[in-house]
Amino acid sequence: MATDSDLPMQALAYALERGGLPPVQGMTLLLRARPGAALQVLDGQTLQCQQSFRPAFEALDRLRLQTVERVEELSGGAARVIALPPRQKEESRALLASMLALAAPGGQLVCSVANDEGARSVEKDLTQLVGLGGSVTKHHCRVFWSAPLSGQHDEALAQRWRALDAPRPILGGRYRSRPGVFAWDRVDAASALLAQALPPSLAGDAADLGAGWGYLADQLRQRCAGISSIDLFEAEGRALAMARENLAVDARVKLGFHWHDVTRGLPGRYDVIVSNPPFHGLGRGERPDIGRRFIDVAADALRPHGQFWMVANRHLPYEDMLSQRFSQVQAKAEGGGFKVIAASGPRA
């Protein structure tokens, strides 16, 4: 994972070194952690990290950092709790409340957020919850922190915020999801277009790459009676947990759920692969290279007769890569700014 351009981590490093955040005695927790400049400053301190996004989790693991997937797995009583809050409001507020619950009396909460990711808004939320002890701006980001915690927080507000990203029914109760997951409260238009285009004749062992909360995989098993198994691959653990809930046990279709970075390849071989590949990483910038890598991985994992069905934003340049890796490539549907493409005859 690239780290030099991670501005919130650079800003956090600055705040730790020169911006008013001295070292603390005791445990430091880093929530939504990822590799970056701040880890060098924190080196030597007692540090525990949390990250539910598999590529970042694996990168931290390669650095031999103690890392867990879920906030609930973290040890409490920390001298300092640092977070890189997400943009989604409910998820961000729930994270702030979790930070407060993990901090020891006299501890400190610290956030680093890019200006264009809602830094001002998150700073106001922290101020409302516990008060503001200080802030610094650097690298188009804001780093801000509480004063040492001494019971000055709003406990009723903390309890309300802690539940804001809890799983809940969506779409009339048919599925469950939670804030912060991609298209968390709806069926996104691209996935709907792909589901409608899937031919009933698809059969055999299938995989869904970037499965999210499980909509496409569920549609695949409903629409295609010949599908015998579906492996769901999803990098965001919070989304995969929802997919497990949404795809009930099925006697006809064997289901597998994999917290997995698809760009690192697949462990199995398949007759059918479907995908609405992500085109963003942890930041907001477009990453068409991720989609191209999904195409590459799908071609490697398909059996000789296999088919790959994908949907993407109409402007994203995937056709050349598809033509390189498949002998047959056909546009199947278009609408709402999206395109569905079917490819078969994978090439080595």
Coordinates of C-alpha atoms in Angstrom, one line a residue:
M1 CA 0.0 0.0 0.0
A2 CA 1.3 3.5 -0.8
T3 CA 1.9 5.5 2.3
D4 CA 3.8 8.6 1.2
S5 CA 0.6 10.3 -0.1
D6 CA -1.4 9.5 3.1
L7 CA -1.9 13.1 4.2
P8 CA -3.9 12.3 7.4
M9 CA -1.0 10.1 8.6
Q10 CA 1.5 12.7 7.6
A11 CA -0.4 15.4 9.6
L12 CA -0.7 13.1 12.5
A13 CA 3.1 12.5 12.5
Y14 CA 3.5 16.3 12.5
A15 CA 1.2 16.7 15.4
L16 CA 3.0 14.0 17.4
E17 CA 6.4 15.4 16.7
R18 CA 5.9 19.2 16.7
G19 CA 2.2 20.0 17.0
G20 CA 1.5 19.6 20.7
L21 CA 1.0 15.9 21.2
P22 CA 3.9 14.5 23.4
P23 CA 4.3 10.8 24.0
V24 CA 2.1 9.2 26.7
Q25 CA 2.8 6.6 29.3
G26 CA 0.7 3.5 28.6
M27 CA -1.2 2.0 25.7
T28 CA -1.9 3.9 22.5
L29 CA -4.8 2.6 20.3
L30 CA -4.9 3.5 16.6
L31 CA -8.4 3.0 15.1
R32 CA -8.9 2.7 11.3
A33 CA -5.1 2.3 11.3
R34 CA -3.0 2.1 8.2
P35 CA 0.7 2.3 7.2
G36 CA 2.1 5.9 7.1
A37 CA 4.4 8.4 8.6
A38 CA 2.8 8.5 12.0
L39 CA 3.8 4.9 12.7
Q40 CA 7.4 5.9 12.6
V41 CA 6.7 8.4 15.3
L42 CA 4.8 5.9 17.4
D43 CA 7.5 3.3 17.0
G44 CA 8.7 2.2 20.5
Q45 CA 5.4 3.0 22.2
T46 CA 2.9 0.4 23.3
L47 CA 0.6 0.3 20.3
Q48 CA -2.4 -1.7 19.2
C49 CA -4.1 -1.1 15.9
Q50 CA -7.6 -1.8 14.5
Q51 CA -8.5 -2.1 10.8
S52 CA -11.4 -3.8 9.1
F53 CA -10.2 -3.2 5.5
R54 CA -8.2 -6.3 4.6
P55 CA -5.5 -4.7 2.4
A56 CA -4.6 -2.2 5.2
F57 CA -4.9 -4.9 7.8
E58 CA -2.4 -7.1 5.9
A59 CA 0.0 -4.2 5.4
L60 CA 0.0 -3.5 9.2
D61 CA 0.5 -7.2 9.8
R62 CA 3.6 -7.2 7.5
L63 CA 4.9 -4.4 9.8
R64 CA 4.5 -6.8 12.7
L65 CA 2.1 -4.5 14.4
Q66 CA -0.5 -5.9 16.8
T67 CA -3.7 -5.5 14.8
V68 CA -7.3 -6.6 15.2
E69 CA -10.2 -6.4 12.8
R70 CA -13.0 -5.1 15.1
V71 CA -13.1 -2.3 17.5
E72 CA -14.7 -4.7 20.0
E73 CA -11.4 -6.7 20.1
L74 CA -9.3 -3.8 21.4
S75 CA -8.1 -3.6 25.0
G76 CA -9.6 -0.8 27.0
G77 CA -8.0 1.6 29.4
A78 CA -5.8 3.3 26.8
A79 CA -3.7 6.3 27.6
R80 CA -4.4 7.7 24.2
V81 CA -6.9 6.7 21.5
I82 CA -6.2 7.9 18.0
A83 CA -8.5 7.5 15.0
L84 CA -8.6 8.3 11.3
P85 CA -12.4 8.7 11.2
P86 CA -14.4 7.8 8.0
R87 CA -16.4 10.4 6.1
Q88 CA -19.8 8.7 6.7
K89 CA -21.4 10.7 9.6
E90 CA -23.1 8.0 11.6
E91 CA -20.1 5.7 11.4
S92 CA -17.8 8.5 12.4
R93 CA -19.9 9.5 15.4
A94 CA -20.1 5.8 16.5
L95 CA -16.3 5.7 16.2
L96 CA -15.9 8.7 18.4
A97 CA -18.1 7.1 21.1
S98 CA -16.1 3.9 20.9
M99 CA -12.9 5.9 21.3
L100 CA -14.2 7.4 24.5
A101 CA -15.2 4.0 25.8
L102 CA -11.7 2.7 25.2
A103 CA -9.8 5.5 26.9
A104 CA -8.6 5.4 30.5
P105 CA -9.4 8.3 33.0
G106 CA -7.0 11.0 32.2
G107 CA -6.6 9.6 28.6
Q108 CA -6.8 11.6 25.4
L109 CA -8.7 11.3 22.1
V110 CA -7.0 12.3 18.9
C111 CA -8.4 12.5 15.3
S112 CA -6.7 13.2 12.0
V113 CA -9.0 14.0 9.1
A114 CA -8.4 15.5 5.6
N115 CA -10.1 18.8 5.1
D116 CA -12.1 17.5 2.1
E117 CA -13.1 14.4 4.1
G118 CA -15.1 16.4 6.7
A119 CA -12.4 17.5 9.1
R120 CA -14.4 20.5 10.4
S121 CA -17.5 18.4 11.0
V122 CA -15.7 15.7 12.9
E123 CA -13.9 18.4 15.0
K124 CA -17.2 19.8 15.9
D125 CA -18.5 16.4 16.9
L126 CA -15.5 15.7 19.1
T127 CA -16.0 19.1 20.7
Q128 CA -19.6 18.3 21.4
L129 CA -18.8 15.0 22.9
V130 CA -15.8 15.7 25.1
G131 CA -14.6 19.3 24.5
L132 CA -11.6 20.4 22.5
G133 CA -8.1 20.4 23.9
G134 CA -6.2 21.6 20.9
S135 CA -5.8 21.4 17.1
V136 CA -3.3 21.9 14.4
T137 CA -3.6 22.1 10.6
K138 CA -1.0 20.5 8.2
H139 CA -0.9 18.8 4.8
H140 CA -4.5 19.9 4.0
C141 CA -5.7 18.1 7.2
R142 CA -6.7 18.9 10.7
V143 CA -5.5 17.0 13.7
F144 CA -7.5 17.8 16.9
W145 CA -7.7 16.3 20.3
S146 CA -9.5 16.4 23.7
A147 CA -8.1 17.6 27.0
P148 CA -7.2 14.8 29.4
L149 CA -10.5 13.0 30.1
S150 CA -11.9 13.6 33.5
G151 CA -15.6 12.9 33.2
Q152 CA -16.4 16.0 31.3
H153 CA -18.0 14.1 28.4
D154 CA -21.7 13.8 27.6
E155 CA -22.5 10.2 28.5
A156 CA -26.0 10.3 27.2
L157 CA -24.8 11.5 23.8
A158 CA -22.0 8.9 23.8
Q159 CA -24.6 6.1 24.3
R160 CA -26.7 7.4 21.4
W161 CA -23.7 7.8 19.1
R162 CA -22.3 4.4 20.0
A163 CA -25.5 2.8 18.4
L164 CA -25.5 4.9 15.2
D165 CA -23.7 2.4 13.0
A166 CA -25.4 -0.7 14.4
P167 CA -26.8 -3.3 11.9
R168 CA -30.4 -2.7 11.0
P169 CA -33.1 -3.8 8.5
I170 CA -33.1 -2.2 5.1
L171 CA -35.3 -2.5 2.0
G172 CA -38.4 -3.4 3.9
G173 CA -36.6 -5.8 6.1
R174 CA -35.4 -8.1 3.3
Y175 CA -31.7 -7.4 4.1
R176 CA -29.6 -6.0 7.0
S177 CA -26.8 -3.5 6.7
R178 CA -25.1 -0.7 8.6
P179 CA -23.9 2.9 7.9
G180 CA -20.4 3.1 6.4
V181 CA -20.8 0.0 4.2
F182 CA -20.9 0.8 0.5
A183 CA -24.5 1.7 -0.6
W184 CA -25.5 0.6 2.9
D185 CA -29.2 1.4 2.8
R186 CA -30.0 0.7 -0.8
V187 CA -29.3 -1.5 -3.9
D188 CA -26.8 0.6 -5.8
A189 CA -27.8 1.1 -9.5
A190 CA -24.7 -0.7 -10.9
S191 CA -25.4 -3.9 -9.0
A192 CA -29.1 -3.7 -9.9
L193 CA -28.2 -3.4 -13.6
L194 CA -25.8 -6.4 -13.4
A195 CA -28.3 -8.5 -11.6
Q196 CA -31.0 -7.9 -14.2
A197 CA -28.5 -8.8 -17.0
L198 CA -27.5 -12.2 -15.5
P199 CA -28.7 -15.1 -17.8
P200 CA -30.6 -17.9 -16.0
S201 CA -28.4 -20.4 -17.7
L202 CA -25.3 -19.6 -15.6
A203 CA -24.3 -22.7 -13.7
G204 CA -21.6 -24.4 -11.5
D205 CA -19.3 -22.9 -9.0
A206 CA -19.5 -19.1 -8.7
A207 CA -17.6 -16.3 -7.0
D208 CA -18.6 -12.7 -6.3
L209 CA -15.6 -10.3 -6.1
G210 CA -16.2 -7.3 -3.9
A211 CA -19.4 -8.8 -2.6
G212 CA -20.4 -6.0 -0.2
W213 CA -23.4 -6.8 2.0
G214 CA -24.4 -9.7 -0.3
Y215 CA -26.9 -8.4 -2.8
L216 CA -25.3 -9.6 -6.0
A217 CA -24.6 -13.1 -4.6
D218 CA -28.1 -13.4 -3.4
Q219 CA -29.5 -12.4 -6.8
L220 CA -27.2 -14.9 -8.5
R221 CA -28.4 -17.8 -6.5
Q222 CA -32.1 -16.7 -7.0
R223 CA -31.9 -16.1 -10.7
C224 CA -29.7 -19.0 -11.8
A225 CA -30.9 -22.4 -10.7
G226 CA -27.8 -24.2 -11.9
I227 CA -25.5 -22.4 -9.5
S228 CA -24.2 -24.9 -7.0
S229 CA -21.8 -22.8 -4.9
I230 CA -21.0 -19.2 -4.3
D231 CA -17.8 -17.8 -2.7
L232 CA -18.2 -14.2 -1.5
F233 CA -14.9 -12.2 -1.4
E234 CA -15.0 -8.9 0.3
A235 CA -12.2 -6.7 1.7
E236 CA -14.3 -4.7 4.2
G237 CA -15.0 -6.9 7.2
R238 CA -18.0 -4.8 8.3
A239 CA -19.7 -5.5 4.9
L240 CA -18.8 -9.2 4.9
A241 CA -20.5 -9.6 8.3
M242 CA -23.7 -8.2 6.8
A243 CA -23.4 -10.6 3.8
R244 CA -23.3 -13.5 6.3
E245 CA -26.5 -12.4 7.8
N246 CA -28.2 -11.7 4.5
L247 CA -27.5 -15.0 2.8
A248 CA -29.3 -17.5 4.9
V249 CA -28.2 -21.2 4.8
D250 CA -29.2 -22.7 1.5
A251 CA -29.5 -26.5 1.1
R252 CA -29.1 -26.1 -2.7
V253 CA -26.2 -23.6 -2.9
K254 CA -23.0 -23.9 -0.8
L255 CA -21.9 -20.5 0.5
G256 CA -18.4 -19.4 1.4
F257 CA -17.5 -16.0 3.0
H258 CA -14.0 -14.7 2.7
W259 CA -12.5 -11.6 4.2
H260 CA -10.0 -11.2 1.4
D261 CA -8.1 -8.8 -0.8
V262 CA -9.1 -9.8 -4.3
T263 CA -6.1 -8.1 -5.8
R264 CA -3.9 -10.8 -4.3
G265 CA -5.6 -13.5 -6.3
L266 CA -8.2 -16.2 -5.5
P267 CA -7.7 -19.6 -3.9
G268 CA -10.2 -21.5 -6.0
R269 CA -11.4 -22.2 -9.6
Y270 CA -14.8 -21.1 -10.9
D271 CA -17.3 -21.5 -13.7
V272 CA -18.9 -18.1 -13.1
I273 CA -17.5 -14.9 -11.6
V274 CA -19.5 -11.7 -11.1
S275 CA -18.3 -8.4 -9.9
N276 CA -19.1 -4.8 -9.3
P277 CA -15.5 -3.9 -8.6
P278 CA -14.6 -1.0 -6.4
F279 CA -12.9 2.0 -8.0
H280 CA -11.8 3.7 -4.9
G281 CA -9.3 2.7 -2.2
L282 CA -9.3 4.1 1.3
G283 CA -9.3 7.6 -0.2
R284 CA -11.8 9.3 -2.6
G285 CA -9.7 9.4 -5.7
E286 CA -10.6 7.0 -8.6
R287 CA -8.6 3.8 -8.8
P288 CA -9.3 2.1 -12.1
D289 CA -6.2 0.0 -11.5
I290 CA -8.2 -2.0 -8.9
G291 CA -10.9 -2.9 -11.4
R292 CA -8.2 -3.9 -13.9
R293 CA -6.6 -6.1 -11.3
F294 CA -10.1 -7.7 -10.6
I295 CA -10.3 -8.6 -14.3
D296 CA -6.8 -10.1 -14.2
V297 CA -7.7 -12.2 -11.1
A298 CA -11.0 -13.3 -12.6
A299 CA -9.3 -14.5 -15.8
D300 CA -6.8 -16.5 -13.7
A301 CA -9.5 -18.1 -11.6
L302 CA -12.0 -19.1 -14.3
R303 CA -12.1 -22.6 -15.7
P304 CA -11.6 -22.7 -19.5
H305 CA -15.3 -22.5 -20.2
G306 CA -16.0 -20.0 -17.5
Q307 CA -17.8 -16.6 -17.8
F308 CA -17.0 -13.3 -16.2
W309 CA -19.8 -10.8 -15.7
M310 CA -18.9 -7.3 -14.5
V311 CA -20.5 -3.8 -14.2
A312 CA -18.6 -0.5 -14.1
N313 CA -19.0 3.2 -14.6
R314 CA -19.3 3.8 -18.3
H315 CA -16.2 6.0 -18.5
L316 CA -13.8 3.6 -16.8
P317 CA -11.4 2.0 -19.3
Y318 CA -11.7 -1.7 -18.8
E319 CA -12.3 -3.0 -22.3
D320 CA -8.6 -3.2 -23.3
M321 CA -7.8 -5.3 -20.3
L322 CA -10.8 -7.5 -20.9
S323 CA -9.7 -8.1 -24.5
Q324 CA -6.2 -9.0 -23.4
R325 CA -7.4 -11.6 -20.9
F326 CA -10.5 -13.0 -22.7
S327 CA -11.2 -14.3 -26.2
Q328 CA -14.8 -13.0 -26.2
V329 CA -16.0 -9.7 -24.8
Q330 CA -19.5 -8.4 -25.2
A331 CA -21.4 -5.4 -23.9
K332 CA -24.7 -6.7 -22.4
A333 CA -26.5 -3.7 -20.9
E334 CA -26.1 0.0 -20.3
G335 CA -28.0 2.5 -18.2
G336 CA -27.7 5.2 -15.5
G337 CA -24.0 5.8 -16.4
F338 CA -23.1 2.1 -16.0
K339 CA -22.2 -0.7 -18.4
V340 CA -22.4 -4.5 -18.0
I341 CA -19.8 -6.6 -19.8
A342 CA -19.6 -10.4 -20.2
A343 CA -16.3 -12.0 -21.0
S344 CA -15.5 -15.7 -21.7
G345 CA -12.6 -17.8 -22.9
P346 CA -10.0 -16.7 -20.4
R347 CA -6.5 -16.4 -21.7
A348 CA -3.4 -17.3 -19.8

